[in-house]
Tab-separated table of C-alpha atoms in Angstrom:
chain	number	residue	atom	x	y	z
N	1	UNK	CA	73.143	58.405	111.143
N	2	UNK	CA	73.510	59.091	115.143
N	3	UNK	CA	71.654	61.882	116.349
N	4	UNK	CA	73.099	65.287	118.198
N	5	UNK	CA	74.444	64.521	121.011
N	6	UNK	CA	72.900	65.047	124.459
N	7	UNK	CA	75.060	67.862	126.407
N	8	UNK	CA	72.484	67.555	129.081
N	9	UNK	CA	74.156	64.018	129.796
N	10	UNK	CA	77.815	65.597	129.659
N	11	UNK	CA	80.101	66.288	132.299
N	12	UNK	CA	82.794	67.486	133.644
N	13	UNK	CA	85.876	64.954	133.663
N	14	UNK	CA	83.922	63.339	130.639
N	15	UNK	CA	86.346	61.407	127.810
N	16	UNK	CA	85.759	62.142	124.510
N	17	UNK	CA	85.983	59.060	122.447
N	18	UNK	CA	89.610	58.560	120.902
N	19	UNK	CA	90.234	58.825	117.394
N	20	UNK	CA	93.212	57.033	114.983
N	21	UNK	CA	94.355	58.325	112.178
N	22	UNK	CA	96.916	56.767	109.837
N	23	UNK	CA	98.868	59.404	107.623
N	24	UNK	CA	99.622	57.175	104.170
N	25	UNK	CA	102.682	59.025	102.479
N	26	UNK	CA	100.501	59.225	98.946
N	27	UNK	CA	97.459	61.169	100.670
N	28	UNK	CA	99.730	63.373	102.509
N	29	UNK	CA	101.676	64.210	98.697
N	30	UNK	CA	98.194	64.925	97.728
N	31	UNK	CA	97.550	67.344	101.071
N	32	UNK	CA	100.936	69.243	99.899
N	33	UNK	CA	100.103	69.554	96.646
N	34	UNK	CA	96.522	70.909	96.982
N	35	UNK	CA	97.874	73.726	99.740
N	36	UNK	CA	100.726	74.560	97.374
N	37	UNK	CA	103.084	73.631	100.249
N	38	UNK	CA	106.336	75.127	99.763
N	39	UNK	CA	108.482	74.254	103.378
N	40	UNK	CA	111.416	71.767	102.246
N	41	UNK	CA	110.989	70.862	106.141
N	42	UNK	CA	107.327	68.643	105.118
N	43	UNK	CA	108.365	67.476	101.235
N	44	UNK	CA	112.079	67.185	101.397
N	45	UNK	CA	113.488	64.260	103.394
N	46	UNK	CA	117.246	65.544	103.033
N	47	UNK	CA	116.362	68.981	104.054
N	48	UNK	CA	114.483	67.232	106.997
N	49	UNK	CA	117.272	65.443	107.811
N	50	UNK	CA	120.031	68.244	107.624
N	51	UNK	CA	117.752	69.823	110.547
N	52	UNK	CA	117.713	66.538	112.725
N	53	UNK	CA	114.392	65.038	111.654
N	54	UNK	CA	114.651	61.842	111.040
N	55	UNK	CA	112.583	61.982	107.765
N	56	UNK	CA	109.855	64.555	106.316
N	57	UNK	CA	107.695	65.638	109.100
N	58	UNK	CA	103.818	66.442	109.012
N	59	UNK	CA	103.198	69.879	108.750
N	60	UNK	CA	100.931	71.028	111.820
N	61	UNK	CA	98.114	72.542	109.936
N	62	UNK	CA	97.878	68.893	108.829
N	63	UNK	CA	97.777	67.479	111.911
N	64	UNK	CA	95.436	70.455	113.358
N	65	UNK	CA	92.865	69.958	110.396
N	66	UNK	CA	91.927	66.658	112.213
N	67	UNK	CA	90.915	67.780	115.476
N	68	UNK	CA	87.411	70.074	114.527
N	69	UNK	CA	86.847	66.849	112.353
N	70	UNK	CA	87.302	64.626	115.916
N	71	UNK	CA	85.085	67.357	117.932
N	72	UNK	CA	82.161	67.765	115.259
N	73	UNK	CA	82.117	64.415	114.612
N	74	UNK	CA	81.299	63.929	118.485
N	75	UNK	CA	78.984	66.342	118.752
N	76	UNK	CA	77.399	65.855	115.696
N	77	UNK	CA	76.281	69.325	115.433
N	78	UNK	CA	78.116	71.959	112.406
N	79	UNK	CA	79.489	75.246	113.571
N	80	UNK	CA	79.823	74.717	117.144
N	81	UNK	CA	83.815	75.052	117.366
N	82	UNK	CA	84.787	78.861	118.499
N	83	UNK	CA	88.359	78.016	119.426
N	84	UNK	CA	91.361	75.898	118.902
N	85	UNK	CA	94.874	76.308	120.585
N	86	UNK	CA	97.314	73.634	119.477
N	87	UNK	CA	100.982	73.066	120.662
N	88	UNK	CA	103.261	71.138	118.635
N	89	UNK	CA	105.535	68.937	120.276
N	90	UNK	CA	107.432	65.754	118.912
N	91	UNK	CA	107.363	65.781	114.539
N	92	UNK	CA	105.014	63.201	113.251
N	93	UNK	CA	106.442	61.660	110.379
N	94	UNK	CA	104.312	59.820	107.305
N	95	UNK	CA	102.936	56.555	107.893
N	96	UNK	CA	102.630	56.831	111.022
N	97	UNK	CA	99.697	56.305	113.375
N	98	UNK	CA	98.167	58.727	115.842
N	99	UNK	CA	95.224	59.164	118.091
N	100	UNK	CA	93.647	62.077	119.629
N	101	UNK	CA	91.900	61.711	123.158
N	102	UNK	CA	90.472	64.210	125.071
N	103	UNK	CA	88.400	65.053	128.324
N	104	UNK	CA	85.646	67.937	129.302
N	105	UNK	CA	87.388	70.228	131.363
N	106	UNK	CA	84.431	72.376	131.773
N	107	UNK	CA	81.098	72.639	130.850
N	108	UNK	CA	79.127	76.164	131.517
N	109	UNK	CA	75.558	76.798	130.244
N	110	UNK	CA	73.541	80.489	129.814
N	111	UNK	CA	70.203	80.751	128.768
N	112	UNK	CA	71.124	80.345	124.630
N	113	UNK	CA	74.056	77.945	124.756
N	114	UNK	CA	76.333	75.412	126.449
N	115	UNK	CA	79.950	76.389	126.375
N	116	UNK	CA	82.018	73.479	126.517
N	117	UNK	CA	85.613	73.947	127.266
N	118	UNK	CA	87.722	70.517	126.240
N	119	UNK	CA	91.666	69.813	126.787
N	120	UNK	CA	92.994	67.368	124.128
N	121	UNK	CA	96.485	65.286	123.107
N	122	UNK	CA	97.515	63.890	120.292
N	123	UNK	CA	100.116	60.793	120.648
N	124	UNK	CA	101.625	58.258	118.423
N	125	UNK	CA	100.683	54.978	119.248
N	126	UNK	CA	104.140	54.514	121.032
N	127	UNK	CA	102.422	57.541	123.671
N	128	UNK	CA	105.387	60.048	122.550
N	129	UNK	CA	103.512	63.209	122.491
N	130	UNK	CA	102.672	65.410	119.195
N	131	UNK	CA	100.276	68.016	119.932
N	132	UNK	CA	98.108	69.718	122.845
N	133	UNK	CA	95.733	71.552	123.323
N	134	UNK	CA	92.380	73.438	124.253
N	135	UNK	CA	89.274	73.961	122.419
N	136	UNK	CA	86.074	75.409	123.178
N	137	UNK	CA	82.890	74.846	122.110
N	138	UNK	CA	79.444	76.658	121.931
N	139	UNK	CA	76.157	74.463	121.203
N	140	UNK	CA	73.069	76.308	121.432
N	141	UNK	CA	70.221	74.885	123.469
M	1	UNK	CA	112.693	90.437	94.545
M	2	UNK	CA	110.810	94.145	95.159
M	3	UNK	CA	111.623	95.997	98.997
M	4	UNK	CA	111.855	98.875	99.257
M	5	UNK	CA	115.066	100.904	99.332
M	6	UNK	CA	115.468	101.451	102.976
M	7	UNK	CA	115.277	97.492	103.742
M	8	UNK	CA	118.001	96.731	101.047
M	9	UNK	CA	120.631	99.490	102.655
M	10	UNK	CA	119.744	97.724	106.115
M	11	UNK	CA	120.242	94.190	104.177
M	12	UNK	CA	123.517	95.523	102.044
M	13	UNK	CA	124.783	96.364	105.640
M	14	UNK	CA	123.733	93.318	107.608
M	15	UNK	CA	126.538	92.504	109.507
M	16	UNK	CA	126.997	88.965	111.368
M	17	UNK	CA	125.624	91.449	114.612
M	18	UNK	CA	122.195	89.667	115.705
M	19	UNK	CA	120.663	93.383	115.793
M	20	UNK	CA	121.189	93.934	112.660
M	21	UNK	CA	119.833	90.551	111.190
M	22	UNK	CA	116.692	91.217	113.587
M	23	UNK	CA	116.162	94.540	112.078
M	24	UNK	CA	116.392	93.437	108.880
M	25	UNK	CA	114.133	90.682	109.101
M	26	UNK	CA	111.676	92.671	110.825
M	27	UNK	CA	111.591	95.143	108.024
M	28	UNK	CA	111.448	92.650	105.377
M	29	UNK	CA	108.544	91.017	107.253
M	30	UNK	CA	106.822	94.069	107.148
M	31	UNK	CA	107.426	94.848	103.416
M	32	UNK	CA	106.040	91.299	102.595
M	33	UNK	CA	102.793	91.283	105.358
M	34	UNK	CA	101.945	94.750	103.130
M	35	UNK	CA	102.647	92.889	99.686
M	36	UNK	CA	99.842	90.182	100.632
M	37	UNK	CA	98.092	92.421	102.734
M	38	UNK	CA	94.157	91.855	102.055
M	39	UNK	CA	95.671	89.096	99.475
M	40	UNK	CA	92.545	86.461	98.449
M	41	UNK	CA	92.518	82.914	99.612
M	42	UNK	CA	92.241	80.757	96.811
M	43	UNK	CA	89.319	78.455	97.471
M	44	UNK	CA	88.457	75.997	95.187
M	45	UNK	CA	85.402	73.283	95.912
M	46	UNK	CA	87.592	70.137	94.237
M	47	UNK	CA	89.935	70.848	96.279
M	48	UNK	CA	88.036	70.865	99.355
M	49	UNK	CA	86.175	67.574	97.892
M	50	UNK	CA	90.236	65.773	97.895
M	51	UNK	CA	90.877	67.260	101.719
M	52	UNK	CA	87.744	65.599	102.456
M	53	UNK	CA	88.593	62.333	101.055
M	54	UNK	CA	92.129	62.585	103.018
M	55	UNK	CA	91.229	63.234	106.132
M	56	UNK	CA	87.840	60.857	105.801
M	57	UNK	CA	85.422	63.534	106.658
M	58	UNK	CA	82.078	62.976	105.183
M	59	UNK	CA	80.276	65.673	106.913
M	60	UNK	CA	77.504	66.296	104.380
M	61	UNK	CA	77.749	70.158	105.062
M	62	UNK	CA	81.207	70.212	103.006
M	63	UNK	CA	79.850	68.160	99.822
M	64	UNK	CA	76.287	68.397	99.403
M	65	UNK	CA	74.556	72.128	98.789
M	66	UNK	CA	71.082	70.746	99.609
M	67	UNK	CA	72.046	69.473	103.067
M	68	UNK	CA	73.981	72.275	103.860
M	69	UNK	CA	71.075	74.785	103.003
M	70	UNK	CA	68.782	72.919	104.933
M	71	UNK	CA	71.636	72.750	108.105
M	72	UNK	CA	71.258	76.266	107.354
M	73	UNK	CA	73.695	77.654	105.525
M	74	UNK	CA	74.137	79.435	102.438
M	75	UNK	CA	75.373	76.599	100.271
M	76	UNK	CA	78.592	73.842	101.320
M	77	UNK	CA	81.164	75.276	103.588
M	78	UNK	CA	84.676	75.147	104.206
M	79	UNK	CA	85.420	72.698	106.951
M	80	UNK	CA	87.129	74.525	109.955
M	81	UNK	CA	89.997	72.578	109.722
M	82	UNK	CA	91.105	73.267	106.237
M	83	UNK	CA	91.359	77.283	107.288
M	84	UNK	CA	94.605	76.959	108.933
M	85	UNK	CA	95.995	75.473	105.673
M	86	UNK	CA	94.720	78.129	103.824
M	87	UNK	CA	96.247	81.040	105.836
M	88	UNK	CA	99.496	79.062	105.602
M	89	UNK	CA	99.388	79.193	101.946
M	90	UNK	CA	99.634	83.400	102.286
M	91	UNK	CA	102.261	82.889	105.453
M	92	UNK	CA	104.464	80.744	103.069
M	93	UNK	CA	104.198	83.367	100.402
M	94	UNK	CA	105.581	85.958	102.925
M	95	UNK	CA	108.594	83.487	103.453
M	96	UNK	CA	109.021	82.826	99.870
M	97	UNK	CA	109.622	86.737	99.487
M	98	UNK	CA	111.909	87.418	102.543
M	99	UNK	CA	113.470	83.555	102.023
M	100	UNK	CA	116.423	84.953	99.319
M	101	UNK	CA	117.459	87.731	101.378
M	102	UNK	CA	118.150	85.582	105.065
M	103	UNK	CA	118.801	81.991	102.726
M	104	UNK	CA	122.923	82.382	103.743
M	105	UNK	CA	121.173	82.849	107.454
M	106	UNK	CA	118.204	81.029	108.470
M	107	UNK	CA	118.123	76.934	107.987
M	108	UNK	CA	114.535	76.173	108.301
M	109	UNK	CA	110.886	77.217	109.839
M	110	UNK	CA	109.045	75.281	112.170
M	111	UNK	CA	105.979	75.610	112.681
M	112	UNK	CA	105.365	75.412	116.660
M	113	UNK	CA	101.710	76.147	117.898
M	114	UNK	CA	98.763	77.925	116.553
M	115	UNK	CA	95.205	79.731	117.937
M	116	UNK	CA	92.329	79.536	115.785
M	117	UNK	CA	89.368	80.918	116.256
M	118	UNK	CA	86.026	80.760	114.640
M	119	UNK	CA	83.445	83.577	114.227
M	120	UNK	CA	81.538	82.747	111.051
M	121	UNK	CA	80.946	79.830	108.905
M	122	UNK	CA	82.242	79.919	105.432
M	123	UNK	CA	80.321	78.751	102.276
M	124	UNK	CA	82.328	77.660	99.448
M	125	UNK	CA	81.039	80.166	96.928
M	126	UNK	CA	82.202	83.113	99.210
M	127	UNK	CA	84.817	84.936	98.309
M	128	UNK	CA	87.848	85.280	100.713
M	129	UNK	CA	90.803	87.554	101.765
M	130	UNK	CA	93.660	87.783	104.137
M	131	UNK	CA	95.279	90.208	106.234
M	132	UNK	CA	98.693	89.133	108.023
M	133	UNK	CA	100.559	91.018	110.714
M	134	UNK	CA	103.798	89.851	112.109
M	135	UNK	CA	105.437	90.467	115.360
M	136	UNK	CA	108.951	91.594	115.449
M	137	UNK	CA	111.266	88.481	115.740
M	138	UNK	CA	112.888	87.461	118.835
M	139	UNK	CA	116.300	85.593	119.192
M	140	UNK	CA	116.170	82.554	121.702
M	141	UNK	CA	118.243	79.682	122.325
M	142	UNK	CA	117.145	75.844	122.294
M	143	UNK	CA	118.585	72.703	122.662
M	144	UNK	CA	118.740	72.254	118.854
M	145	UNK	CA	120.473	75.851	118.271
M	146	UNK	CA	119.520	79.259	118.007
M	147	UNK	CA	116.061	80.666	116.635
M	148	UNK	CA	114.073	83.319	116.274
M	149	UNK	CA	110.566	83.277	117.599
M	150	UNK	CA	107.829	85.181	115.330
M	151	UNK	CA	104.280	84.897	115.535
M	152	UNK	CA	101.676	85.759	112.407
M	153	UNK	CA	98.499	86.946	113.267
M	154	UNK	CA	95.971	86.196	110.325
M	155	UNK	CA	92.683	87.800	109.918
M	156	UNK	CA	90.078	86.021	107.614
M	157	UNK	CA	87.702	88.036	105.754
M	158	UNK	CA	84.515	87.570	103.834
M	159	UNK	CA	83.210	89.389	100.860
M	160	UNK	CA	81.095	91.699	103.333
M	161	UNK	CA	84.108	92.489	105.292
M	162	UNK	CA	83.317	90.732	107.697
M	163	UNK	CA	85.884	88.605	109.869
M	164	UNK	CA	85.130	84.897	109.739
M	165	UNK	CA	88.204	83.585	111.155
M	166	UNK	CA	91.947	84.534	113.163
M	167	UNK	CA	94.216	82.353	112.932
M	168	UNK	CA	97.774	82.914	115.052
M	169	UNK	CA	100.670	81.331	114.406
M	170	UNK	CA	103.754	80.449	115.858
M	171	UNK	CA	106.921	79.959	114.064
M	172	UNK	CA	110.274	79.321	114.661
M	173	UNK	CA	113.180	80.343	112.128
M	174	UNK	CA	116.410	77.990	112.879
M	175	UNK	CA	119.467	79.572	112.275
């Protein structure tokens, strides 16, 4: 297993290595099923369709759940995400691939902790856009 | 279907005026955030072991009580990611209540960005509630139609009360 990683070696402008993900239709049944998801928009392809999607689209909070997973698994440290904002943009439908790449925007340190602050996209892998966003981090020294 | 007399007059009236239809769902949004207000999250470790396995996440911390005490917590924890989907659970519960009264008038929610932020870590074995508070819908106009913009602010508590998560939310209701 790596160890932590060393934020002493970070910087500004730094990537943060991508990350794929493939949503298979039968794991994201089983996501609906075990958060009792109720939107026709993210089970029902007519419904979908009636609204202009071109099939069932991912729910965001599915989407979302993967980028703490991305930034803990890079920092290998637990409870060091303080803040996620996510903007949705074109629907991801199921199996489909995205990845999620992101840079250090800014990296501030106090006598306790380093406070990362990290911008981050999430594309298909035709580079339409799905999601944005900003999260911050707090790693103690 | 329960609201409370005041909301059905303002319902029985609704006219096609977009005042109206804004009122109404405002007060039916309020009748429903009060219904689940301090409503529990249901948490349940098998579930969180099949989120794991979806999204691949093998952090120990979510499946193995030994390595999470020794990381330093009080037994497995919820991985951050899976709190959004549980505060959706309660938000979809709010639309399931107001969803038969605007069903003739609103075509579908979209869920457009979200905030979360983390204050606590939560252990499995915790016990859980919710507290939702809506803002009052505005109309706008898109390039795919008309919608009205309403956020949901959720607060996450913790058997001592204490707040372990907000999550905000964004939605839009097509009409």
């Amino acid at each position: 297993m790596k160890g932590k990683l060393n934020i002493e070696g970070l910087n500004a402008g730094d990537p943060i290595p991508k990350y794929g993900f493939f949503i298979e239709k039968k794991n994201y049944r089983k996501y609906n099923r075990i958060i009792r998801e109720i939107n026709p928009l993210h089970i029902n392809k007519k419904f979908a369709q009636n609204l202009g999607f071109r099939d069932v689209v991912v729910a965001g909070n599915f989407i979302y759940t993967l980028v703490p997973k991305w930034l803990i698994d890079w920092i290998n440290q637990n409870n060091v995400v303080k803040k996620i904002q996510i903007k949705f943009h074109e629907p991801v439908y199921v199996d489909e691939k995205f990845i999620i790449s992101g840079k250090i925007l800014e990296i501030l340190k106090d006598r306790l902790s380093y406070q990362l602050i990290c911008e981050f996209q999430i594309e298909k892998i035709t580079g339409e856009l799905t999601a944005n966003g900003i999260a911050e981090l707090v790693i103690p020294i | 279907m329960v609201l409370k007399n005041g909301t059905l007059r303002v319902i029985n009236r609704m006219n096609e005026s977009e005042s109206t239809l804004e009122q109404s769902l405002h007060l039916a949004l309020k009748e429903a955030e009060s219904e689940f207000d301090f409503a529990p999250l249901d948490v349940k470790e098998k579930e969180i072991e099949t989120f794991c396995s979806i999204i691949n996440d093998f952090n120990p911390v979510y499946h193995d009580s030994e390595v999470a005490k020794l990381s330093g917590f009080k037994g497995k924890i919820i991985p951050p990611g899976y709190i959004m989907s549980l505060a959706t659970q309660i938000i979809y519960k709010i639309f399931i209540k107001i969803g038969p009264l605007f069903a003739s008038k609103i075509r579908g929610v979209i869920h457009v960005s979200s905030e979360v932020e983390y204050f606590k870590p939560m252990p499995i074995e915790n016990t859980y509630k919710i507290s939702i508070k809506t803002s009052v819908p505005k109309k706008k106009e898109g390039s795919k139609g008309s919608y009205y913009k309403i956020f949901f602010k959720t607060f996450v508590y913790d058997d001592i009360k204490e707040i372990t998560a907000i999550d905000n939310h964004l939605f839009f209701l097509k009409i």
